Each structure stands twice: as structure tokens, then as C-alpha cells.
XYZ file of C-alpha atoms in Angstrom:
473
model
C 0.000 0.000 0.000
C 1.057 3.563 -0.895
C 0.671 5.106 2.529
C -0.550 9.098 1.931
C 0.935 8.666 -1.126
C -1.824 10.899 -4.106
C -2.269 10.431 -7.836
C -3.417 12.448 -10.558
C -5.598 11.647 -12.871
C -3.711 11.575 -15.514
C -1.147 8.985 -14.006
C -1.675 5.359 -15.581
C 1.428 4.291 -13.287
C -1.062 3.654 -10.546
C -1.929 0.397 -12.595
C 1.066 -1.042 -11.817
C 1.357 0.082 -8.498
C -1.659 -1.224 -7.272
C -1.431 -4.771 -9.496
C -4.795 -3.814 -10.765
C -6.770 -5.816 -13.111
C -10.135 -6.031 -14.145
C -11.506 -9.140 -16.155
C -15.255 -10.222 -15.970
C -17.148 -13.210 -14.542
C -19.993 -15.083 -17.230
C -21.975 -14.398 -14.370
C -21.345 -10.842 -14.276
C -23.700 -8.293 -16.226
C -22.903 -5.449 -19.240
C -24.577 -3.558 -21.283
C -23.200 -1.545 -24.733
C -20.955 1.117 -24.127
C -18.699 -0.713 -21.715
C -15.154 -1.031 -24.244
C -11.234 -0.628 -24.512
C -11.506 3.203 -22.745
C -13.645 3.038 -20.234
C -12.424 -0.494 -19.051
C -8.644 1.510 -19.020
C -10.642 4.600 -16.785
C -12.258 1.515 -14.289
C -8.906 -0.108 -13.601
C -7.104 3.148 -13.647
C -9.155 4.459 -10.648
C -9.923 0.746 -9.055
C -6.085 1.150 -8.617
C -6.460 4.855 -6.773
C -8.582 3.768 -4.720
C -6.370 0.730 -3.713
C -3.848 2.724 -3.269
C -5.094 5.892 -1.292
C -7.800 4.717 0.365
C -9.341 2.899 3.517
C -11.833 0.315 3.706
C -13.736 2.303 6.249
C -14.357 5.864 5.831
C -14.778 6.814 9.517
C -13.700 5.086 12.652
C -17.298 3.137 12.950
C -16.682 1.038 10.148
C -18.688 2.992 7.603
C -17.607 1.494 4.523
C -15.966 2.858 1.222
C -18.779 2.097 -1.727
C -16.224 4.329 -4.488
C -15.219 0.312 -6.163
C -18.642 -0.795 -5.814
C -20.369 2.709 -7.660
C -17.860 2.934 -9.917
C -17.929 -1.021 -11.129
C -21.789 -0.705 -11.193
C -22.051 1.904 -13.747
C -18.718 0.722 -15.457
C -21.284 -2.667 -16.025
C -23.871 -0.219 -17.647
C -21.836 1.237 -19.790
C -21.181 4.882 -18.569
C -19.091 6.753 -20.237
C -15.001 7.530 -18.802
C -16.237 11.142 -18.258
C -18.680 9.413 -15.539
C -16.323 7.263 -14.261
C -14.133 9.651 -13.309
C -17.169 11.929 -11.964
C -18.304 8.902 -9.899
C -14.705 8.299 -8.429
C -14.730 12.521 -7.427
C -18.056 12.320 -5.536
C -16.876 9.322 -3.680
C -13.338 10.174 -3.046
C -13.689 13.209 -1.277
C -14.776 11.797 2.213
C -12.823 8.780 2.193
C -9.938 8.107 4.855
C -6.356 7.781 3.418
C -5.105 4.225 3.567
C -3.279 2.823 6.456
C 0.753 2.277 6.290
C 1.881 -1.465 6.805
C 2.617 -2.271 10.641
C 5.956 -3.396 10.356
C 5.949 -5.470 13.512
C 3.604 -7.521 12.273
C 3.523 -10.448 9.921
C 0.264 -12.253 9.149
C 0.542 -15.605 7.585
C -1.759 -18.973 7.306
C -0.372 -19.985 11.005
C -1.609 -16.589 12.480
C -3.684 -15.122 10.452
C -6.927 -15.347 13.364
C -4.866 -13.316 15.958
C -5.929 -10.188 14.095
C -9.401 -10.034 13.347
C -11.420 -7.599 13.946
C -8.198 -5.132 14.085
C -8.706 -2.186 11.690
C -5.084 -1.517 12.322
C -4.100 -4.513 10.510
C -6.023 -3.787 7.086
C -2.944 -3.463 5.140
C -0.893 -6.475 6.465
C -4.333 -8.674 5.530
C -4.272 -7.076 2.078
C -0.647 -8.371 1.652
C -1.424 -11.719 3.371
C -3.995 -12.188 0.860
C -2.791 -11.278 -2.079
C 0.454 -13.694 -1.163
C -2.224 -16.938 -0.819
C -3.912 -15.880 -4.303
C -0.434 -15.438 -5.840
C 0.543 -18.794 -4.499
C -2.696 -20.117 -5.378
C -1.610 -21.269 -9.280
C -5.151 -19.425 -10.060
C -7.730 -21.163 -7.941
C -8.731 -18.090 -6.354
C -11.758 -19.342 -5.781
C -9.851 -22.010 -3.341
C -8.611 -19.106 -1.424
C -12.156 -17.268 -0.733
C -13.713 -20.935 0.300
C -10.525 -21.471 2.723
C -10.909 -17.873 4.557
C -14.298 -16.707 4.125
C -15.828 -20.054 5.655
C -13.669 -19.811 8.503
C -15.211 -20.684 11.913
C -13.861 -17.539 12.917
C -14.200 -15.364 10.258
C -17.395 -16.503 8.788
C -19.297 -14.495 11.666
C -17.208 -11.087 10.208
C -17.923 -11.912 6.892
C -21.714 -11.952 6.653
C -21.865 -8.593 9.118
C -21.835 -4.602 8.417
C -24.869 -5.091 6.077
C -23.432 -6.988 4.003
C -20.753 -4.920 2.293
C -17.777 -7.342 3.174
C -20.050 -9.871 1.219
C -20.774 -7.329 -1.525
C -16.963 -5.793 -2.062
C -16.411 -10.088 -2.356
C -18.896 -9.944 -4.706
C -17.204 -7.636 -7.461
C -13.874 -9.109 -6.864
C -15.257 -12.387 -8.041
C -17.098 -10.446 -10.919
C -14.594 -8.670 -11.805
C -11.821 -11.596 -11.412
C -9.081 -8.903 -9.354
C -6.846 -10.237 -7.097
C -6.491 -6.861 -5.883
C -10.042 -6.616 -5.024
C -10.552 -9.666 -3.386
C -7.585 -9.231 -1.524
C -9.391 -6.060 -0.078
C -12.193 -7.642 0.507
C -10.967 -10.513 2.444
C -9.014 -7.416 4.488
C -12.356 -5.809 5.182
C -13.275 -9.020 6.090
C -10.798 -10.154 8.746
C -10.655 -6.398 10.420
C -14.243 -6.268 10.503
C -16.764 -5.810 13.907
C -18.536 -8.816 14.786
C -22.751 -7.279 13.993
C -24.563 -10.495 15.377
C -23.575 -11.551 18.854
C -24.202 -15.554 17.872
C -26.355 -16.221 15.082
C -23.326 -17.387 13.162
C -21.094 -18.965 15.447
C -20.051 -22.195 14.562
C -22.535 -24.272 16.910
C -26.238 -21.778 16.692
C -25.510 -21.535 12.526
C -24.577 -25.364 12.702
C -28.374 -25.602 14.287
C -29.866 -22.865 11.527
C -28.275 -25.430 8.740
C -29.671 -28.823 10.051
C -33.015 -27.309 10.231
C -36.296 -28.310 11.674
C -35.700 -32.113 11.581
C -39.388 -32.768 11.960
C -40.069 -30.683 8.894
C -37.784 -31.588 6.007
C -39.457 -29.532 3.208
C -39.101 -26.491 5.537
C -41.686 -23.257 5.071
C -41.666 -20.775 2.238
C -40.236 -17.261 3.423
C -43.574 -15.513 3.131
C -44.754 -17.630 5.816
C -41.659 -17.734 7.732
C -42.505 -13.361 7.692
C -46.021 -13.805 8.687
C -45.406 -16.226 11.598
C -42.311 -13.747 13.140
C -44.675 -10.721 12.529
C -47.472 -12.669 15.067
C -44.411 -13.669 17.443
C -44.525 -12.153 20.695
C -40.723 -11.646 20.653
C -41.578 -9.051 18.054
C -44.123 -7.494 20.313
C -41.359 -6.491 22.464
C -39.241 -4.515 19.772
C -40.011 -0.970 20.416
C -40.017 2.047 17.990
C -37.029 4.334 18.251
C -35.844 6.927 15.675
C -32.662 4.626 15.913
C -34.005 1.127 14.730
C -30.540 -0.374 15.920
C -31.154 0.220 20.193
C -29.686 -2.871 22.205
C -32.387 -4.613 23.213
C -33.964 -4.130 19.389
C -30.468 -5.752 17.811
C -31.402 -8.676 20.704
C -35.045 -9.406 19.386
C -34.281 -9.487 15.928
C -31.070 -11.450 16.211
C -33.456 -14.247 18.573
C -36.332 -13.973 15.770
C -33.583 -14.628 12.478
C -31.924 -17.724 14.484
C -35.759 -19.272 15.520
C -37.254 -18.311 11.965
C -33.938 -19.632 9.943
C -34.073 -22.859 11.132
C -37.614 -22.940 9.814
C -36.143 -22.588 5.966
C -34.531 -25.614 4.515
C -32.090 -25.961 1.840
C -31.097 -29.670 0.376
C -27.704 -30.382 -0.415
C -28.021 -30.249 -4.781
C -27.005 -28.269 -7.172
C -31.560 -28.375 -8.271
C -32.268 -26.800 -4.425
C -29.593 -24.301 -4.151
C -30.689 -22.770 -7.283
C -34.258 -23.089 -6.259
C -33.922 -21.696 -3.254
C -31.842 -18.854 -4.031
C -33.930 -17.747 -6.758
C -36.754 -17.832 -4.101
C -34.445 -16.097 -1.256
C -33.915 -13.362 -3.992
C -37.550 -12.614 -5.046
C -38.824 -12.185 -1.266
C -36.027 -9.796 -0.659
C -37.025 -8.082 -3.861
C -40.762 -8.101 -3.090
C -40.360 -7.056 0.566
C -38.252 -4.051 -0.880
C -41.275 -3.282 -2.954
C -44.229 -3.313 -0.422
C -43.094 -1.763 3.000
C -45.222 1.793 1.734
C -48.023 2.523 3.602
C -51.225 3.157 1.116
C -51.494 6.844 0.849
C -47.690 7.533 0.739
C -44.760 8.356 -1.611
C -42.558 5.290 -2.297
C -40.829 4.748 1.292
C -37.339 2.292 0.766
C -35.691 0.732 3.389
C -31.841 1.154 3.903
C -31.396 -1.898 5.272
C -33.223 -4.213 3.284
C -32.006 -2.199 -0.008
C -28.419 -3.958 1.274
C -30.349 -7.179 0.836
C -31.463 -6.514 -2.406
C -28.331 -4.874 -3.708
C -26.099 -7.937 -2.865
C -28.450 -10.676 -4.134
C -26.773 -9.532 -7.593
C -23.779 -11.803 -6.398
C -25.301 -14.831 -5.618
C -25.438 -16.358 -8.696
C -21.510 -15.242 -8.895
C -20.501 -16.518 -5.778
C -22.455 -19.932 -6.086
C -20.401 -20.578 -9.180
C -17.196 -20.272 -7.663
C -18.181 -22.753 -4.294
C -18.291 -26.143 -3.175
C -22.223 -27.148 -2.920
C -21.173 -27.348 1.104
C -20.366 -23.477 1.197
C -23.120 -23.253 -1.434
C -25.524 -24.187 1.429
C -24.234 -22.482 3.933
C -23.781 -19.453 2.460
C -27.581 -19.309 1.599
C -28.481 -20.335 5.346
C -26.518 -16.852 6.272
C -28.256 -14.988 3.964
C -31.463 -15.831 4.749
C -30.583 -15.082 8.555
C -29.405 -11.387 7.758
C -32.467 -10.455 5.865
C -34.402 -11.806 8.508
C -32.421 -9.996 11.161
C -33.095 -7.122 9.431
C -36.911 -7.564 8.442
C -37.125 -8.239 12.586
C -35.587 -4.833 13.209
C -38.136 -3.108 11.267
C -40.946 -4.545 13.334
C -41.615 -7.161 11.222
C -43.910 -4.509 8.966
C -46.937 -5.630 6.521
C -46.250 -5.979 3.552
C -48.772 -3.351 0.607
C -47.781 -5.725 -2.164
C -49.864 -3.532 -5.321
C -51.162 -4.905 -8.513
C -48.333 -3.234 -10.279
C -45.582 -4.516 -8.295
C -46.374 -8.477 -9.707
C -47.913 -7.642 -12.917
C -46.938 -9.762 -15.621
C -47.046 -6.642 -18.222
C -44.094 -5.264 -17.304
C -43.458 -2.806 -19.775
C -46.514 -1.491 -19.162
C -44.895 1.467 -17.643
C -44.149 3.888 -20.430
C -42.743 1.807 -22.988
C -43.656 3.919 -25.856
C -41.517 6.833 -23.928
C -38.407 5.005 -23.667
C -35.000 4.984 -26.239
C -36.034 2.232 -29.239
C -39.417 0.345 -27.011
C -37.065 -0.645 -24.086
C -37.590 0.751 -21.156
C -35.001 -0.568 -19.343
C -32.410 2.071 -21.107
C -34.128 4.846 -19.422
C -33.401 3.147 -15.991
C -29.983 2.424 -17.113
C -29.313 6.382 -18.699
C -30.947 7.743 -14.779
C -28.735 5.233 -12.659
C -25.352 5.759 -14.284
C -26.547 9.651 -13.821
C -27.831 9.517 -10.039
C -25.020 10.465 -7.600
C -26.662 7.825 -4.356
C -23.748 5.264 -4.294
C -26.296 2.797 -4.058
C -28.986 3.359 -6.728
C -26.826 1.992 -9.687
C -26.630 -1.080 -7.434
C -30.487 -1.607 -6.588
C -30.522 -1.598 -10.707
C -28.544 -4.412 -11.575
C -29.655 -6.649 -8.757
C -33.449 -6.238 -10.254
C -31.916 -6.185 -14.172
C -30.528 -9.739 -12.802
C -33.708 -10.922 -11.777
C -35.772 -9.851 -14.312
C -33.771 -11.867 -16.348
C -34.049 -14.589 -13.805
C -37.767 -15.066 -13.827
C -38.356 -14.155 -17.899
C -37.828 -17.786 -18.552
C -40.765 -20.071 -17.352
C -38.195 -22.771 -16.554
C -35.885 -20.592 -14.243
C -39.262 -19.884 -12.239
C -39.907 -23.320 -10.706
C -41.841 -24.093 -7.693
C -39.395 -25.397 -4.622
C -40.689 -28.805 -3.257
C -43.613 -28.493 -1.361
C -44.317 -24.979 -1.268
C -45.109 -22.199 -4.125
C -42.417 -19.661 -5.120
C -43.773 -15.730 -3.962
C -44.980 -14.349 -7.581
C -42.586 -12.967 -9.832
C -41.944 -8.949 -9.336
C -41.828 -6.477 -11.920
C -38.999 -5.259 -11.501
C -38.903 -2.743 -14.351
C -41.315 -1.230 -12.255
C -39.290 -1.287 -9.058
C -36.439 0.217 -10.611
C -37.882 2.943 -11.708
C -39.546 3.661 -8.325
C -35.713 4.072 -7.104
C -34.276 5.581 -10.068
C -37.089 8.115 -9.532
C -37.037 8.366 -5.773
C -33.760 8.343 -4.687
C -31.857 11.143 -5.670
C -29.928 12.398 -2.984
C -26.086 12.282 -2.628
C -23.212 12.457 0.129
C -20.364 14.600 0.852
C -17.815 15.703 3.850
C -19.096 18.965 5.171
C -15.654 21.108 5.341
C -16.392 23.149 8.907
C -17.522 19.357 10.947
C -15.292 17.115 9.045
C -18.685 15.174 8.797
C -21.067 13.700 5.905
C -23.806 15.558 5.288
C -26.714 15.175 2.943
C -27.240 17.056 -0.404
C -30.473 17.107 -1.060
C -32.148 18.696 -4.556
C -34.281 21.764 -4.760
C -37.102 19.310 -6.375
C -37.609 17.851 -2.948
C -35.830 14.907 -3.140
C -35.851 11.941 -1.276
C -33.395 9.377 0.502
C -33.375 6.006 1.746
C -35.930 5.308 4.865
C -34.124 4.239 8.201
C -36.461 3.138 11.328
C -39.099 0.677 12.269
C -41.433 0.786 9.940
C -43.805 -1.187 11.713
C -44.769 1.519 13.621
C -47.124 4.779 13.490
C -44.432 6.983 14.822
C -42.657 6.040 11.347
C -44.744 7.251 9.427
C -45.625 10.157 11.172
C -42.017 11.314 11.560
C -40.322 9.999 8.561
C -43.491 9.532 5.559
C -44.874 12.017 3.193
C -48.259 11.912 2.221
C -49.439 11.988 -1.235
């Protein structure tokens, strides 16, 4: 790592520097417009990043999103103008990056006597990239080996999900760099749940209900924890995220996991994942009260945005991490639907209708409407809208073919979403963006003259929410 070293941005040594390379996963989505330049302008400032910045852009573990923005609408085909616009907005808050701790050597024998020690970020980046350069290529080896450890398992699946998601491009985007950072962010990150993933509770939420081998659908695994009296007891506060609140939901995602089987084959995983992605998507949709402008959730929105990588990293695992990885999933979105009060769901006709272009088709570039999403997500400055986009482009695609839409065994998949017409309830929603405020050295909101609007954070099971945080139509 470069230390405080800075770069301009007309310096292509950085490259080199930084050992940055981007390739791309069959997995992995693009559109038109992605090419030679603007591949050149994604590596070029992948590599800045890398080398002047933290994984954590304040000392509570907020995490840098300027990879995961700038890959997203690399994938769509912005333009190298945007890119470097994108890597600007993002770059201007972030923390420089952390000079080696020379008394300190991490290596396969120690490697567990550092976690959760932000201090030790750059020593994990070069322990890392050493096991993937001594790998002879099976990178994928590497992640299964260290992600899936005991200990670091519990790290990996915290911090709504953005070690999982900055994974998630490195295995798109095939860069040692970037999974090197990633398994970093990994290994120095907090511990979120207290024991839902330690070895012997998730070893419980992976055998299951024994007397129930089919399991129940996720739908009714939400209705049953929303008439639990455990979430009775979570209580509203303007800060979802209160002690005992983190307690509750943490209890109701171990009891309700268990409750959600997954077989050992390659025909279940994909079943189930596909059905683990189009709840998320469909809970995303429906938390707005009737009568209100489109209200969505910050913390399920993580859900949604790193479903994209599923598919990517079920490719490159053993059917073993296959199913465990799903069984950890599933218990972070329904930690997080807990903390929210376990709110109804306002699923509306348009949200499953099977005419999915219904929604101004005539309007958009050549009959698609898709490209108008695509043209307003590469343009909106929320690190996180771009990403909401090509986790519902990826499951549109998923459920447009009547044979990638089965039924799981025993129970009925939730009904398809349209999510044409979910993304462009974000891309016309959420069009707010960050920045460091110069005076308090702290992020602040910039929010349009139009009255724009930003992602929703409390329990939205309750009044107070809505009185507090919703706008009427």
C-alpha cells in the first residue's frame, strides 16, 4: 500500500502500483458502451482507490462504496467522463489508507490473531494477495478457505453486508487486488450479530427443523415472526438499531432460519436462491403505507443490492459453502426484516404484474424501457442506486424464462416482481447524494431543490414512522 501517497488523474502508473486488473465473470452483467476506454478509466481508478484509500471511511466502520459505484455503472456502460465523476463524488470523504505495521507479519499460522483489528487492514491485504499469488489461479480455493472460517465466517456476513458485496465484485470482476481487499475488510471487521453465526447456533440454523424436512416458504416464515410475541417487544425508536432491538431481531432470524430448509443439490440451491432473492425483492417493494410516496428501506435495499452476487458466488463454491452461504443470507435479511418490526407488507397490482413494460414503454430509447433506468442510474449520484438496478436487471432476467421460475418442493415460489417497475420507483425516488461537510469534518446530505428523497431508516412497523419519517401523497 502507498501510505498518503496521491495520484493524478492523468497517471496510468497507478496500474502497476496497485497490481490492478479487471476481467469479468460469465456471471457478471454489461450492457453496450462498456469497451477498450472506459475499461482503461475503471482499472485506472480501481487502482487509486487501492492505493489511497481505507476500507472504512470513519472510525465506525462505515464502509468505502467508491469500487462498488464505480464497477456498477462501469457494467452499464457509462461513459469515462462518468467514471471519473463517480470516483470525485466518492473520493472526497474517504480516509487515506493505512501504512503497513511493520511489527507484524500475518501468515496462514496466524492469520486469526488479528481479526477484527482495523489496524491490521494493510498487512491482511498483503497476506492475501500472497495466498492468491501462491494459489496457481484457484482463487476461488482461497475465498472458500478464509471466508468459511469458523472464525471469520461471523465477520464476513456482518456490516450489512458490504464485506459480502466488495467479495462480490472481486469475483465479478476476477481482481486479485479486489478480493484481496475484501478478504481485508473481512478479517478487520466488527462482529454485527452476537451468535447467530457462530459455529454451533448456525450449525443448528443449517440442520433445520428435523421434523419438517421440506421447511416453510419465506412468506410464511414473515407472517409467523410478525405474530411472534418476541416481536411485540421490539419498540419504535428513531434509531431502529437500540440494544435490546439488535437482541429481538437477532433471537427472531436464528428461531425463523431454522424454519427454511435448503437440500444439499445443485436443483435446491438454485431453487432456493432464486426464491431467497424474489422475497427480498418483493419485501423491498411493499413496506409503503397506502397513501404515501414510495418509502425504501436502507437496510433491506443492502439485501437486495447484494443478491446480484449470488449467482456469482455460487459458481465459484463447493455445494457445502453453497448451502451455507444461503443459510446466512437468509438469517441477515431476517435480522433485518425483525428490526423493522416485522412490517406488513402493501404488495400492489403493479408490483407483480406480468405486463411489465406497461410502464411507459412507448416513452423510452427504441421500445425498451429498461435504457431509461440504465441512462438515470449511471446519472444519479446515491452510491447505491446503480446497485439496486442491476440486482433487479438480474432478476428480471431470472424469472423471464418459465423454466428458471420453478416451484421449490412443497411450497409455491412468492410471484414474480416487476422489476422494471421497481427500478424505476428508485431511479425516480432516490436522488440524494453524500459529501464531507468542510467546517464538521462530517457527511452531510445534499439534497435537490425538487424535494428529493433518501433512503428510509427506522421501524417501519410503527405509526411513529410514518408520522415522523413519511410524506403523504
Amino acid at each position: 500500500m502507498a501510505g498518503l501517497d496521491f495520484y493524478n488523474n492523468d497517471d496510468n502508473s497507478v496500474i502497476d502500483k496497485a497490481g490492478m486488473a479487471l476481467s469479468h465473470s460469465p456471471k457478471g452483467l454489461l450492457l453496450p458502451g462498456v469497451d477498450q476506454t472506459t475499461h482503461h478509466e475503471a482499472v485506472r481508478l480501481c487502482a487509486r482507490d487501492y492505493l489511497e484509500n481505507h476500507t472504512f471511511f470513519n472510525d465506525q466502520q462505515y464502509h468505502n462504496h467508491l469500487n462498488h459505484h464505480l464497477l456498477a455503472v462501469f457494467s452499464m456502460g457509462a461513459s469515462a467522463k462518468r467514471l471519473q465523476e463517480v470516483f470525485d463524488i466518492n473520493n472526497n470523504y474517504q480516509r487515506p489508507s493505512l501504512a503497513l505495521a511493520s511489527d507484524v507479519t500475518i501468515t496462514a499460522d496466524n492469520y486469526t490473531e488479528y481479526l477484527s483489528k482495523e489496524e491490521y487492514y494493510p498487512n491482511y491485504i498483503a497476506f492475501y494477495r500472497h495466498e492468491l499469488a501462491e494459489s496457481n489461479g484457484d482463487w476461488n480455493a482461497v475465498v472458500s478457505k478464509y471466508f468459511f472460517d469458523p472464525q471469520v465466517f461471523p465477520l464476513a456476513m456482518s456490516g450489512l453486508l458490504h464485506p459480502f458485496i466488495q467479495l462480490g465484485y472481486g469475483l465479478e470482476f476476477k481482481s486479485e487486488a479486489i478480493i484481496a481487499c475484501a478478504l481485508a475488510q473481512v478479517s478487520v471487521h466488527k462482529k454485527q450479530f452476537s451468535y447467530a453465526l457462530d459455529s454451533e447456533t448456525f450449525d443448528e440454523i443449517c440442520c433445520g427443523d428435523e421434523s419438517n424436512a421440506v421447511g416453510l416458504s419465506l412468506l410464511d416464515i414473515l407472517n409467523r415472526m410478525r405474530n411472534d410475541s418476541v416481536t411485540a417487544a421490539i419498540a419504535y425508536n428513531d434509531d431502529p438499531y437500540t440494544e435490546d432491538n439488535r437482541s429481538y431481531a437477532q433471537a427472531l432470524a436464528v428461531k425463523y432460519a431454522k424454519l427454511w430448509t435448503v437440500e444439499s443439490s445443485e436443483s435446491a440451491v438454485k431453487e432456493k436462491s432464486m426464491e431467497a432473492v424474489s422475497v427480498i425483492a418483493l419485501v423491498y417493494g411493499s413496506l409503503t403505507r397506502p397513501g404515501y410516496h414510495p418509502t425504501l428501506e436502507f437496510g433491506i435495499m443492502h439485501n437486495l443490492t447484494s443478491s446480484y452476487f449470488l449467482p456469482i458466488f455460487l459458481e465459484a463454491l463447493p455445494l457445502d459453502n453453497q448451502v451455507r452461504l444461503l443459510h446466512a443470507y437468509i438469517v441477515t435479511f431476517l435480522y433485518m426484516f425483525a428490526a423493522k418490526g416485522c412490517p406488513p407488507l402493501h404488495i400492489q397490482p403493479e408490483l407483480t404484474s406480468t405486463n411489465t413494460h406497461s410502464v411507459e414503454a412507448s416513452e423510452s430509447l427504441g421500445g425498451n424501457p429498461w435504457m431509461d433506468i440504465f441512462t438515470k442510474a449511471i446519472a444519479n449520484n446515491d452510491m447505491h442506486v446503480s446497485k439496486v438496478v442491476r440486482a433487479l436487471w438480474r432478476l428480471s432476467l431470472l424469472t423471464a424464462f418459465p423454466d428458471q421460475a420453478k416451484s421449490v418442493k412443497g411450497y409455491e415460489l412468492p410471484p414474480a416482481v416487476n422489476c422494471l417497475h421497481l427500478a424505476r420507483i428508485t431511479v425516480d425516488s432516490i436522488n440524494q447524494s453524500t459529501r464531507r461537510d468542510s467546517v464538521t469534518d462530517k457527511m452531510q446530505l445534499e439534497i435537490p431543490e425538487d424535494d428529493g428523497r433518501g433512503w428510509a431508516h427506522g421501524v417501519l412497523a410503527f405509526d411513529e414512522f410514518w408520522t415522523k419519517q413519511g410524506k403523504l401523497l
